[in-house]
Amino acid sequence: MDPNKISADVQAAATVLEGHIEKRLGTDRPLAAITMGSGLGGLARAIRDPLHIPYHVLPGWPRPTVIGHSGEAVVGTLNGVPVLGLSGRVHLYEGGSPDRVAFYVRVLGALGVTSLFLSNAAGAIREGLLPGELMLVRDHLNLTGTSPLFGPVVGTESRFPDLSFAYDPELRAIVRSTAESQGLPLKEGVYAAMHGPAYETPAEIRMLRTLGADAVGMSTVPEVIAARALGIRCVAVSCLTNFAAGVTDEPLDHEEVLEIGKLVEHDFQKLVAASVARFSEA
Ligand code: HPA
């Protein structure tokens, strides 16, 4: 993909989105953007005095096709802090290039958003991790075989971004201490990103465990890589929605993934809202 075309498309979407943000926030800008994963879109309802911006009004913005994703940006406040919620995202398995997956992150860069809170649904691999629990992502394994940074450098992005601290230690500390103060158990671990869309085989899950993965999913990692190339600080929480394939005798079911997401949604919302309110401490 032509990097100048990507930059032009990103700028066009950013200009329209900025107009909407101004309508709602005036001269304030979102302190953080929040990407809501499968079944976690209800966080959008926790945003105060929301202005809903369907993705289709944003030029060039890729539209998600998965059930459980409504596809809109939501501008408003969480615990008094201006935020930009992103309900619905495009995944690699939906086709197209990784550029489509990272498009919104590049728009955030153009808008000057400095922190990104990502959420996702994930399968639990490590012993002791259970469906219904939340896991703060400490690090990732990019097993998608691709990257949004393949090809010529886009705009001011770093050619070789450092991923030693891809999941910002200070933001993680805030999320950890927020969970503690809420009495909310929060696990921590390594998230392995697969291309999907098929769930993994039991043999693949054994491989991932050997490689050091604690949970597995099909999102987040391309976005974090793009964000780091732009200097955006990231933090991510996985909602463990199921045991990964072969961990138990039960087969996997997308409906179950969405249902468990709904069960933890309330805890998840509280955690995100209270954490983001403290992001300025980082
Ligand atoms: N594997 C991959 N992606 C997922 C899973 C899983 O087990 N659960 C939710 N998203």
PDB file of C-alpha atoms and ligand atoms in Angstrom:
ATOM      1  CA  MET A   1       0.000   0.000   0.000  1.00  0.00           C
ATOM      2  CA  ASP A   2       1.241   3.470  -0.922  1.00  0.00           C
ATOM      3  CA  PRO A   3       2.325   5.222   2.314  1.00  0.00           C
ATOM      4  CA  ASN A   4       1.236   8.623   0.977  1.00  0.00           C
ATOM      5  CA  LYS A   5      -2.242   7.254   0.294  1.00  0.00           C
ATOM      6  CA  ILE A   6      -2.408   5.811   3.836  1.00  0.00           C
ATOM      7  CA  SER A   7      -1.329   9.178   5.297  1.00  0.00           C
ATOM      8  CA  ALA A   8      -3.894  11.057   3.186  1.00  0.00           C
ATOM      9  CA  ASP A   9      -6.729   8.644   4.154  1.00  0.00           C
ATOM     10  CA  VAL A  10      -5.755   8.819   7.830  1.00  0.00           C
ATOM     11  CA  GLN A  11      -5.698  12.622   7.716  1.00  0.00           C
ATOM     12  CA  ALA A  12      -9.117  12.762   6.033  1.00  0.00           C
ATOM     13  CA  ALA A  13     -10.690  10.529   8.705  1.00  0.00           C
ATOM     14  CA  ALA A  14      -8.888  12.432  11.487  1.00  0.00           C
ATOM     15  CA  THR A  15     -10.234  15.761  10.218  1.00  0.00           C
ATOM     16  CA  VAL A  16     -13.854  14.530  10.258  1.00  0.00           C
ATOM     17  CA  LEU A  17     -13.455  12.818  13.641  1.00  0.00           C
ATOM     18  CA  GLU A  18     -11.812  15.928  15.092  1.00  0.00           C
ATOM     19  CA  GLY A  19     -14.868  17.971  14.063  1.00  0.00           C
ATOM     20  CA  HIS A  20     -17.106  15.609  16.059  1.00  0.00           C
ATOM     21  CA  ILE A  21     -14.743  15.599  19.032  1.00  0.00           C
ATOM     22  CA  GLU A  22     -14.835  19.404  19.081  1.00  0.00           C
ATOM     23  CA  LYS A  23     -18.642  19.372  19.109  1.00  0.00           C
ATOM     24  CA  ARG A  24     -18.610  17.290  22.259  1.00  0.00           C
ATOM     25  CA  LEU A  25     -15.426  18.332  24.060  1.00  0.00           C
ATOM     26  CA  GLY A  26     -14.808  21.871  22.799  1.00  0.00           C
ATOM     27  CA  THR A  27     -11.109  22.564  23.100  1.00  0.00           C
ATOM     28  CA  ASP A  28     -10.486  19.485  25.303  1.00  0.00           C
ATOM     29  CA  ARG A  29      -8.969  16.452  23.659  1.00  0.00           C
ATOM     30  CA  PRO A  30      -9.445  12.791  24.663  1.00  0.00           C
ATOM     31  CA  LEU A  31      -6.897  11.834  27.298  1.00  0.00           C
ATOM     32  CA  ALA A  32      -7.117   8.253  26.095  1.00  0.00           C
ATOM     33  CA  ALA A  33      -8.724   6.093  23.469  1.00  0.00           C
ATOM     34  CA  ILE A  34     -10.313   2.812  24.484  1.00  0.00           C
ATOM     35  CA  THR A  35     -10.711  -0.090  22.071  1.00  0.00           C
ATOM     36  CA  MET A  36     -13.514  -2.399  23.070  1.00  0.00           C
ATOM     37  CA  GLY A  37     -13.207  -6.053  22.168  1.00  0.00           C
ATOM     38  CA  SER A  38     -15.796  -8.763  21.474  1.00  0.00           C
ATOM     39  CA  GLY A  39     -18.661  -8.565  23.940  1.00  0.00           C
ATOM     40  CA  LEU A  40     -17.095  -5.621  25.765  1.00  0.00           C
ATOM     41  CA  GLY A  41     -18.798  -2.878  23.752  1.00  0.00           C
ATOM     42  CA  GLY A  42     -21.084  -2.098  26.694  1.00  0.00           C
ATOM     43  CA  LEU A  43     -18.333   0.148  28.000  1.00  0.00           C
ATOM     44  CA  ALA A  44     -19.594   2.614  25.404  1.00  0.00           C
ATOM     45  CA  ARG A  45     -22.772   2.909  27.524  1.00  0.00           C
ATOM     46  CA  ALA A  46     -20.692   3.955  30.531  1.00  0.00           C
ATOM     47  CA  ILE A  47     -19.376   6.993  28.661  1.00  0.00           C
ATOM     48  CA  ARG A  48     -21.158  10.139  29.909  1.00  0.00           C
ATOM     49  CA  ASP A  49     -23.005  12.503  27.551  1.00  0.00           C
ATOM     50  CA  PRO A  50     -21.840  10.406  24.625  1.00  0.00           C
ATOM     51  CA  LEU A  51     -21.648  11.582  21.071  1.00  0.00           C
ATOM     52  CA  HIS A  52     -21.946   8.517  18.824  1.00  0.00           C
ATOM     53  CA  ILE A  53     -20.080   8.625  15.534  1.00  0.00           C
ATOM     54  CA  PRO A  54     -20.831   5.603  13.349  1.00  0.00           C
ATOM     55  CA  TYR A  55     -17.731   4.429  11.523  1.00  0.00           C
ATOM     56  CA  HIS A  56     -19.517   4.873   8.188  1.00  0.00           C
ATOM     57  CA  VAL A  57     -19.436   8.678   8.545  1.00  0.00           C
ATOM     58  CA  LEU A  58     -15.633   8.576   8.877  1.00  0.00           C
ATOM     59  CA  PRO A  59     -14.069   8.422   5.389  1.00  0.00           C
ATOM     60  CA  GLY A  60     -11.864   5.382   4.770  1.00  0.00           C
ATOM     61  CA  TRP A  61     -12.568   3.899   8.226  1.00  0.00           C
ATOM     62  CA  PRO A  62     -12.685   0.079   7.914  1.00  0.00           C
ATOM     63  CA  ARG A  63     -15.965  -1.389   9.108  1.00  0.00           C
ATOM     64  CA  PRO A  64     -15.993  -4.517  11.267  1.00  0.00           C
ATOM     65  CA  THR A  65     -18.045  -7.528  10.190  1.00  0.00           C
ATOM     66  CA  VAL A  66     -18.094  -9.641  13.385  1.00  0.00           C
ATOM     67  CA  ILE A  67     -21.182 -10.199  15.538  1.00  0.00           C
ATOM     68  CA  GLY A  68     -20.783  -8.368  18.827  1.00  0.00           C
ATOM     69  CA  HIS A  69     -19.168  -5.297  17.264  1.00  0.00           C
ATOM     70  CA  SER A  70     -21.385  -2.319  16.553  1.00  0.00           C
ATOM     71  CA  GLY A  71     -18.885  -0.126  14.753  1.00  0.00           C
ATOM     72  CA  GLU A  72     -18.821   3.385  16.155  1.00  0.00           C
ATOM     73  CA  ALA A  73     -16.615   5.885  17.879  1.00  0.00           C
ATOM     74  CA  VAL A  74     -18.032   7.384  21.080  1.00  0.00           C
ATOM     75  CA  VAL A  75     -16.783  10.699  22.471  1.00  0.00           C
ATOM     76  CA  GLY A  76     -17.591  11.700  26.034  1.00  0.00           C
ATOM     77  CA  THR A  77     -16.243  11.444  29.553  1.00  0.00           C
ATOM     78  CA  LEU A  78     -15.502   8.562  31.909  1.00  0.00           C
ATOM     79  CA  ASN A  79     -15.257   9.620  35.566  1.00  0.00           C
ATOM     80  CA  GLY A  80     -14.922  13.193  34.276  1.00  0.00           C
ATOM     81  CA  VAL A  81     -12.023  12.404  31.947  1.00  0.00           C
ATOM     82  CA  PRO A  82     -12.462  13.015  28.202  1.00  0.00           C
ATOM     83  CA  VAL A  83     -12.168   9.779  26.245  1.00  0.00           C
ATOM     84  CA  LEU A  84     -12.683   8.384  22.796  1.00  0.00           C
ATOM     85  CA  GLY A  85     -14.278   4.934  22.841  1.00  0.00           C
ATOM     86  CA  LEU A  86     -13.942   2.691  19.816  1.00  0.00           C
ATOM     87  CA  SER A  87     -16.666   0.113  19.733  1.00  0.00           C
ATOM     88  CA  GLY A  88     -15.757  -2.499  17.179  1.00  0.00           C
ATOM     89  CA  ARG A  89     -12.510  -3.093  15.361  1.00  0.00           C
ATOM     90  CA  VAL A  90     -11.367  -4.860  12.224  1.00  0.00           C
ATOM     91  CA  HIS A  91      -9.401  -8.091  12.637  1.00  0.00           C
ATOM     92  CA  LEU A  92      -6.778  -9.583  10.350  1.00  0.00           C
ATOM     93  CA  TYR A  93      -9.046 -12.554   9.650  1.00  0.00           C
ATOM     94  CA  GLU A  94     -11.635 -10.259   8.070  1.00  0.00           C
ATOM     95  CA  GLY A  95      -9.285  -9.923   5.121  1.00  0.00           C
ATOM     96  CA  GLY A  96      -7.545  -6.950   3.616  1.00  0.00           C
ATOM     97  CA  SER A  97      -4.170  -5.744   4.740  1.00  0.00           C
ATOM     98  CA  PRO A  98      -2.849  -5.150   8.272  1.00  0.00           C
ATOM     99  CA  ASP A  99      -3.105  -1.461   7.318  1.00  0.00           C
ATOM    100  CA  ARG A 100      -6.868  -1.787   7.692  1.00  0.00           C
ATOM    101  CA  VAL A 101      -6.462  -3.160  11.215  1.00  0.00           C
ATOM    102  CA  ALA A 102      -4.107  -0.341  12.193  1.00  0.00           C
ATOM    103  CA  PHE A 103      -6.042   2.447  10.427  1.00  0.00           C
ATOM    104  CA  TYR A 104      -7.742   3.719  13.568  1.00  0.00           C
ATOM    105  CA  VAL A 105      -4.458   3.737  15.495  1.00  0.00           C
ATOM    106  CA  ARG A 106      -2.929   5.960  12.832  1.00  0.00           C
ATOM    107  CA  VAL A 107      -5.959   8.261  13.134  1.00  0.00           C
ATOM    108  CA  LEU A 108      -5.365   8.420  16.899  1.00  0.00           C
ATOM    109  CA  GLY A 109      -1.768   9.398  16.137  1.00  0.00           C
ATOM    110  CA  ALA A 110      -2.969  12.165  13.807  1.00  0.00           C
ATOM    111  CA  LEU A 111      -5.336  13.399  16.544  1.00  0.00           C
ATOM    112  CA  GLY A 112      -2.511  13.535  19.081  1.00  0.00           C
ATOM    113  CA  VAL A 113      -4.033  10.878  21.372  1.00  0.00           C
ATOM    114  CA  THR A 114      -1.205   9.709  23.620  1.00  0.00           C
ATOM    115  CA  SER A 115      -2.649   6.639  25.410  1.00  0.00           C
ATOM    116  CA  LEU A 116      -4.547   3.645  24.170  1.00  0.00           C
ATOM    117  CA  PHE A 117      -6.394   1.167  26.391  1.00  0.00           C
ATOM    118  CA  LEU A 118      -7.136  -1.991  24.414  1.00  0.00           C
ATOM    119  CA  SER A 119      -9.376  -4.832  25.407  1.00  0.00           C
ATOM    120  CA  ASN A 120      -9.933  -8.202  23.860  1.00  0.00           C
ATOM    121  CA  ALA A 121     -11.477 -11.589  24.395  1.00  0.00           C
ATOM    122  CA  ALA A 122      -8.964 -14.375  24.796  1.00  0.00           C
ATOM    123  CA  GLY A 123      -8.712 -18.071  25.492  1.00  0.00           C
ATOM    124  CA  ALA A 124      -6.995 -19.126  28.740  1.00  0.00           C
ATOM    125  CA  ILE A 125      -3.908 -21.284  28.260  1.00  0.00           C
ATOM    126  CA  ARG A 126      -1.881 -21.136  31.491  1.00  0.00           C
ATOM    127  CA  GLU A 127      -2.956 -23.339  34.338  1.00  0.00           C
ATOM    128  CA  GLY A 128      -4.736 -21.276  36.969  1.00  0.00           C
ATOM    129  CA  LEU A 129      -6.311 -18.883  34.467  1.00  0.00           C
ATOM    130  CA  LEU A 130     -10.091 -19.263  34.250  1.00  0.00           C
ATOM    131  CA  PRO A 131     -12.892 -18.071  31.983  1.00  0.00           C
ATOM    132  CA  GLY A 132     -14.470 -14.944  33.468  1.00  0.00           C
ATOM    133  CA  GLU A 133     -11.147 -13.591  34.740  1.00  0.00           C
ATOM    134  CA  LEU A 134      -9.396 -10.460  33.506  1.00  0.00           C
ATOM    135  CA  MET A 135      -5.721 -10.594  32.501  1.00  0.00           C
ATOM    136  CA  LEU A 136      -3.524  -7.541  32.209  1.00  0.00           C
ATOM    137  CA  VAL A 137      -1.274  -8.065  29.181  1.00  0.00           C
ATOM    138  CA  ARG A 138       2.394  -7.902  30.191  1.00  0.00           C
ATOM    139  CA  ASP A 139       3.814  -8.746  26.780  1.00  0.00           C
ATOM    140  CA  HIS A 140       2.847 -10.395  23.528  1.00  0.00           C
ATOM    141  CA  LEU A 141       3.857 -12.981  20.962  1.00  0.00           C
ATOM    142  CA  ASN A 142       3.113 -11.816  17.434  1.00  0.00           C
ATOM    143  CA  LEU A 143       2.263 -15.076  15.670  1.00  0.00           C
ATOM    144  CA  THR A 144       0.074 -13.489  13.013  1.00  0.00           C
ATOM    145  CA  GLY A 145       2.869 -13.654  10.458  1.00  0.00           C
ATOM    146  CA  THR A 146       2.346 -10.025   9.585  1.00  0.00           C
ATOM    147  CA  SER A 147       2.684  -6.440  10.808  1.00  0.00           C
ATOM    148  CA  PRO A 148       1.018  -3.126   9.942  1.00  0.00           C
ATOM    149  CA  LEU A 149       4.537  -1.772   9.503  1.00  0.00           C
ATOM    150  CA  PHE A 150       5.391  -4.010   6.527  1.00  0.00           C
ATOM    151  CA  GLY A 151       6.228  -1.859   3.507  1.00  0.00           C
ATOM    152  CA  PRO A 152       7.472   1.697   3.241  1.00  0.00           C
ATOM    153  CA  VAL A 153       7.424   3.850   6.380  1.00  0.00           C
ATOM    154  CA  VAL A 154       4.147   5.753   6.811  1.00  0.00           C
ATOM    155  CA  GLY A 155       4.516   9.425   7.800  1.00  0.00           C
ATOM    156  CA  THR A 156       6.633   9.973  10.893  1.00  0.00           C
ATOM    157  CA  GLU A 157       6.375   6.379  12.139  1.00  0.00           C
ATOM    158  CA  SER A 158       9.454   4.713  13.495  1.00  0.00           C
ATOM    159  CA  ARG A 159      11.001   2.170  11.096  1.00  0.00           C
ATOM    160  CA  PHE A 160      12.203  -0.079  13.931  1.00  0.00           C
ATOM    161  CA  PRO A 161      10.024   0.620  16.971  1.00  0.00           C
ATOM    162  CA  ASP A 162      11.273  -0.731  20.300  1.00  0.00           C
ATOM    163  CA  LEU A 163       8.787  -3.175  21.812  1.00  0.00           C
ATOM    164  CA  SER A 164      10.675  -3.802  25.073  1.00  0.00           C
ATOM    165  CA  PHE A 165       7.933  -1.865  26.883  1.00  0.00           C
ATOM    166  CA  ALA A 166       5.105  -2.278  24.381  1.00  0.00           C
ATOM    167  CA  TYR A 167       2.653  -2.473  27.297  1.00  0.00           C
ATOM    168  CA  ASP A 168       3.527   0.654  29.228  1.00  0.00           C
ATOM    169  CA  PRO A 169       4.863  -0.201  32.712  1.00  0.00           C
ATOM    170  CA  GLU A 170       3.422   2.961  34.311  1.00  0.00           C
ATOM    171  CA  LEU A 171      -0.030   2.499  32.795  1.00  0.00           C
ATOM    172  CA  ARG A 172       0.058  -1.150  33.828  1.00  0.00           C
ATOM    173  CA  ALA A 173       0.900  -0.143  37.389  1.00  0.00           C
ATOM    174  CA  ILE A 174      -2.126   2.180  37.385  1.00  0.00           C
ATOM    175  CA  VAL A 175      -4.446  -0.571  36.128  1.00  0.00           C
ATOM    176  CA  ARG A 176      -3.016  -3.016  38.671  1.00  0.00           C
ATOM    177  CA  SER A 177      -3.469  -0.666  41.611  1.00  0.00           C
ATOM    178  CA  THR A 178      -6.932   0.373  40.413  1.00  0.00           C
ATOM    179  CA  ALA A 179      -8.000  -3.289  40.300  1.00  0.00           C
ATOM    180  CA  GLU A 180      -6.575  -3.785  43.767  1.00  0.00           C
ATOM    181  CA  SER A 181      -8.473  -0.824  45.174  1.00  0.00           C
ATOM    182  CA  GLN A 182     -11.666  -2.179  43.601  1.00  0.00           C
ATOM    183  CA  GLY A 183     -11.055  -5.631  45.085  1.00  0.00           C
ATOM    184  CA  LEU A 184     -11.061  -6.987  41.555  1.00  0.00           C
ATOM    185  CA  PRO A 185      -8.781  -9.952  40.916  1.00  0.00           C
ATOM    186  CA  LEU A 186      -6.555  -9.189  37.947  1.00  0.00           C
ATOM    187  CA  LYS A 187      -4.233 -11.792  36.491  1.00  0.00           C
ATOM    188  CA  GLU A 188      -1.247 -10.856  34.361  1.00  0.00           C
ATOM    189  CA  GLY A 189       0.355 -12.614  31.425  1.00  0.00           C
ATOM    190  CA  VAL A 190       1.564 -12.928  27.863  1.00  0.00           C
ATOM    191  CA  TYR A 191      -0.972 -12.665  25.034  1.00  0.00           C
ATOM    192  CA  ALA A 192      -0.323 -14.620  21.853  1.00  0.00           C
ATOM    193  CA  ALA A 193      -1.927 -13.192  18.720  1.00  0.00           C
ATOM    194  CA  MET A 194      -2.996 -15.641  16.037  1.00  0.00           C
ATOM    195  CA  HIS A 195      -4.292 -14.786  12.608  1.00  0.00           C
ATOM    196  CA  GLY A 196      -7.547 -16.774  12.958  1.00  0.00           C
ATOM    197  CA  PRO A 197     -10.426 -16.977  12.213  1.00  0.00           C
ATOM    198  CA  ALA A 198     -10.491 -20.651  13.195  1.00  0.00           C
ATOM    199  CA  TYR A 199      -9.849 -21.206  16.861  1.00  0.00           C
ATOM    200  CA  GLU A 200      -6.602 -23.052  17.514  1.00  0.00           C
ATOM    201  CA  THR A 201      -6.101 -26.797  17.578  1.00  0.00           C
ATOM    202  CA  PRO A 202      -5.133 -28.441  20.876  1.00  0.00           C
ATOM    203  CA  ALA A 203      -1.668 -29.051  19.359  1.00  0.00           C
ATOM    204  CA  GLU A 204      -1.309 -25.341  18.583  1.00  0.00           C
ATOM    205  CA  ILE A 205      -2.311 -24.486  22.146  1.00  0.00           C
ATOM    206  CA  ARG A 206       0.369 -26.876  23.471  1.00  0.00           C
ATOM    207  CA  MET A 207       2.850 -25.122  21.167  1.00  0.00           C
ATOM    208  CA  LEU A 208       1.765 -21.690  22.437  1.00  0.00           C
ATOM    209  CA  ARG A 209       2.102 -22.814  26.053  1.00  0.00           C
ATOM    210  CA  THR A 210       5.639 -24.023  25.320  1.00  0.00           C
ATOM    211  CA  LEU A 211       6.410 -20.658  23.729  1.00  0.00           C
ATOM    212  CA  GLY A 212       5.360 -18.844  26.906  1.00  0.00           C
ATOM    213  CA  ALA A 213       1.830 -17.749  26.047  1.00  0.00           C
ATOM    214  CA  ASP A 214      -0.701 -17.423  28.866  1.00  0.00           C
ATOM    215  CA  ALA A 215      -3.683 -16.492  26.695  1.00  0.00           C
ATOM    216  CA  VAL A 216      -4.524 -16.475  23.003  1.00  0.00           C
ATOM    217  CA  GLY A 217      -6.584 -14.177  20.803  1.00  0.00           C
ATOM    218  CA  MET A 218      -6.914 -12.681  17.342  1.00  0.00           C
ATOM    219  CA  SER A 219      -6.504  -8.950  17.876  1.00  0.00           C
ATOM    220  CA  THR A 220      -4.619  -6.200  19.745  1.00  0.00           C
ATOM    221  CA  VAL A 221      -1.057  -7.004  18.664  1.00  0.00           C
ATOM    222  CA  PRO A 222      -1.119  -5.302  15.212  1.00  0.00           C
ATOM    223  CA  GLU A 223      -2.647  -2.233  16.835  1.00  0.00           C
ATOM    224  CA  VAL A 224      -0.049  -2.119  19.606  1.00  0.00           C
ATOM    225  CA  ILE A 225       2.770  -2.403  17.060  1.00  0.00           C
ATOM    226  CA  ALA A 226       1.342   0.507  15.058  1.00  0.00           C
ATOM    227  CA  ALA A 227       0.792   2.515  18.245  1.00  0.00           C
ATOM    228  CA  ARG A 228       4.386   2.036  19.376  1.00  0.00           C
ATOM    229  CA  ALA A 229       5.645   3.163  15.964  1.00  0.00           C
ATOM    230  CA  LEU A 230       3.716   6.396  16.634  1.00  0.00           C
ATOM    231  CA  GLY A 231       4.835   6.750  20.263  1.00  0.00           C
ATOM    232  CA  ILE A 232       1.334   6.053  21.647  1.00  0.00           C
ATOM    233  CA  ARG A 233       1.441   4.408  25.084  1.00  0.00           C
ATOM    234  CA  CYS A 234      -0.557   1.175  25.315  1.00  0.00           C
ATOM    235  CA  VAL A 235      -2.149  -0.942  27.966  1.00  0.00           C
ATOM    236  CA  ALA A 236      -4.316  -3.993  27.294  1.00  0.00           C
ATOM    237  CA  VAL A 237      -6.646  -6.195  29.292  1.00  0.00           C
ATOM    238  CA  SER A 238      -7.833  -9.593  28.090  1.00  0.00           C
ATOM    239  CA  CYS A 239     -11.178 -10.882  29.158  1.00  0.00           C
ATOM    240  CA  LEU A 240     -10.655 -14.634  29.399  1.00  0.00           C
ATOM    241  CA  THR A 241     -13.803 -15.992  27.816  1.00  0.00           C
ATOM    242  CA  ASN A 242     -12.967 -19.688  27.490  1.00  0.00           C
ATOM    243  CA  PHE A 243     -10.372 -22.327  28.113  1.00  0.00           C
ATOM    244  CA  ALA A 244      -8.207 -22.508  24.984  1.00  0.00           C
ATOM    245  CA  ALA A 245      -8.687 -25.565  22.776  1.00  0.00           C
ATOM    246  CA  GLY A 246      -7.716 -28.849  24.425  1.00  0.00           C
ATOM    247  CA  VAL A 247      -7.308 -27.325  27.918  1.00  0.00           C
ATOM    248  CA  THR A 248     -10.585 -29.090  28.781  1.00  0.00           C
ATOM    249  CA  ASP A 249     -12.663 -31.627  26.838  1.00  0.00           C
ATOM    250  CA  GLU A 250     -15.224 -28.947  25.889  1.00  0.00           C
ATOM    251  CA  PRO A 251     -15.379 -27.608  22.323  1.00  0.00           C
ATOM    252  CA  LEU A 252     -15.145 -23.821  21.730  1.00  0.00           C
ATOM    253  CA  ASP A 253     -18.122 -21.707  20.776  1.00  0.00           C
ATOM    254  CA  HIS A 254     -18.191 -18.037  19.704  1.00  0.00           C
ATOM    255  CA  GLU A 255     -21.559 -17.532  21.465  1.00  0.00           C
ATOM    256  CA  GLU A 256     -19.934 -18.620  24.733  1.00  0.00           C
ATOM    257  CA  VAL A 257     -17.103 -16.145  24.138  1.00  0.00           C
ATOM    258  CA  LEU A 258     -19.673 -13.341  23.848  1.00  0.00           C
ATOM    259  CA  GLU A 259     -21.679 -14.549  26.867  1.00  0.00           C
ATOM    260  CA  ILE A 260     -18.696 -14.652  29.217  1.00  0.00           C
ATOM    261  CA  GLY A 261     -17.685 -11.231  27.900  1.00  0.00           C
ATOM    262  CA  LYS A 262     -21.103  -9.966  29.048  1.00  0.00           C
ATOM    263  CA  LEU A 263     -20.657 -11.482  32.528  1.00  0.00           C
ATOM    264  CA  VAL A 264     -17.421  -9.629  33.215  1.00  0.00           C
ATOM    265  CA  GLU A 265     -18.445  -6.482  31.392  1.00  0.00           C
ATOM    266  CA  HIS A 266     -19.449  -4.634  34.556  1.00  0.00           C
ATOM    267  CA  ASP A 267     -16.140  -5.313  36.357  1.00  0.00           C
ATOM    268  CA  PHE A 268     -14.295  -4.511  33.183  1.00  0.00           C
ATOM    269  CA  GLN A 269     -16.080  -1.159  32.760  1.00  0.00           C
ATOM    270  CA  LYS A 270     -15.345  -0.158  36.335  1.00  0.00           C
ATOM    271  CA  LEU A 271     -11.702  -1.063  35.925  1.00  0.00           C
ATOM    272  CA  VAL A 272     -11.269   0.838  32.660  1.00  0.00           C
ATOM    273  CA  ALA A 273     -13.144   3.939  33.828  1.00  0.00           C
ATOM    274  CA  ALA A 274     -11.234   4.255  37.102  1.00  0.00           C
ATOM    275  CA  SER A 275      -7.885   3.432  35.478  1.00  0.00           C
ATOM    276  CA  VAL A 276      -8.236   5.925  32.633  1.00  0.00           C
ATOM    277  CA  ALA A 277      -9.182   8.618  35.161  1.00  0.00           C
ATOM    278  CA  ARG A 278      -5.688   8.113  36.625  1.00  0.00           C
ATOM    279  CA  PHE A 279      -3.745   8.004  33.348  1.00  0.00           C
ATOM    280  CA  SER A 280      -2.568  11.585  33.850  1.00  0.00           C
ATOM    281  CA  GLU A 281      -0.483  10.267  36.803  1.00  0.00           C
ATOM    282  CA  ALA A 282       1.698   8.318  34.349  1.00  0.00           C
TER     283      ALA A 282
HETATM  284  N1  HPA B   1      -8.566 -18.371  20.691  1.00  0.00           N
HETATM  285  C1  HPA B   1      -8.424 -17.306  19.889  1.00  0.00           C
HETATM  286  N2  HPA B   1      -9.141 -16.211  20.040  1.00  0.00           N
HETATM  287  C2  HPA B   1     -10.035 -16.156  21.047  1.00  0.00           C
HETATM  288  C3  HPA B   1     -10.236 -17.232  21.908  1.00  0.00           C
HETATM  289  C4  HPA B   1      -9.451 -18.417  21.714  1.00  0.00           C
HETATM  290  O1  HPA B   1      -9.566 -19.410  22.441  1.00  0.00           O
HETATM  291  N3  HPA B   1     -11.199 -16.859  22.803  1.00  0.00           N
HETATM  292  C5  HPA B   1     -11.556 -15.595  22.469  1.00  0.00           C
HETATM  293  N4  HPA B   1     -10.856 -15.167  21.411  1.00  0.00           N
END
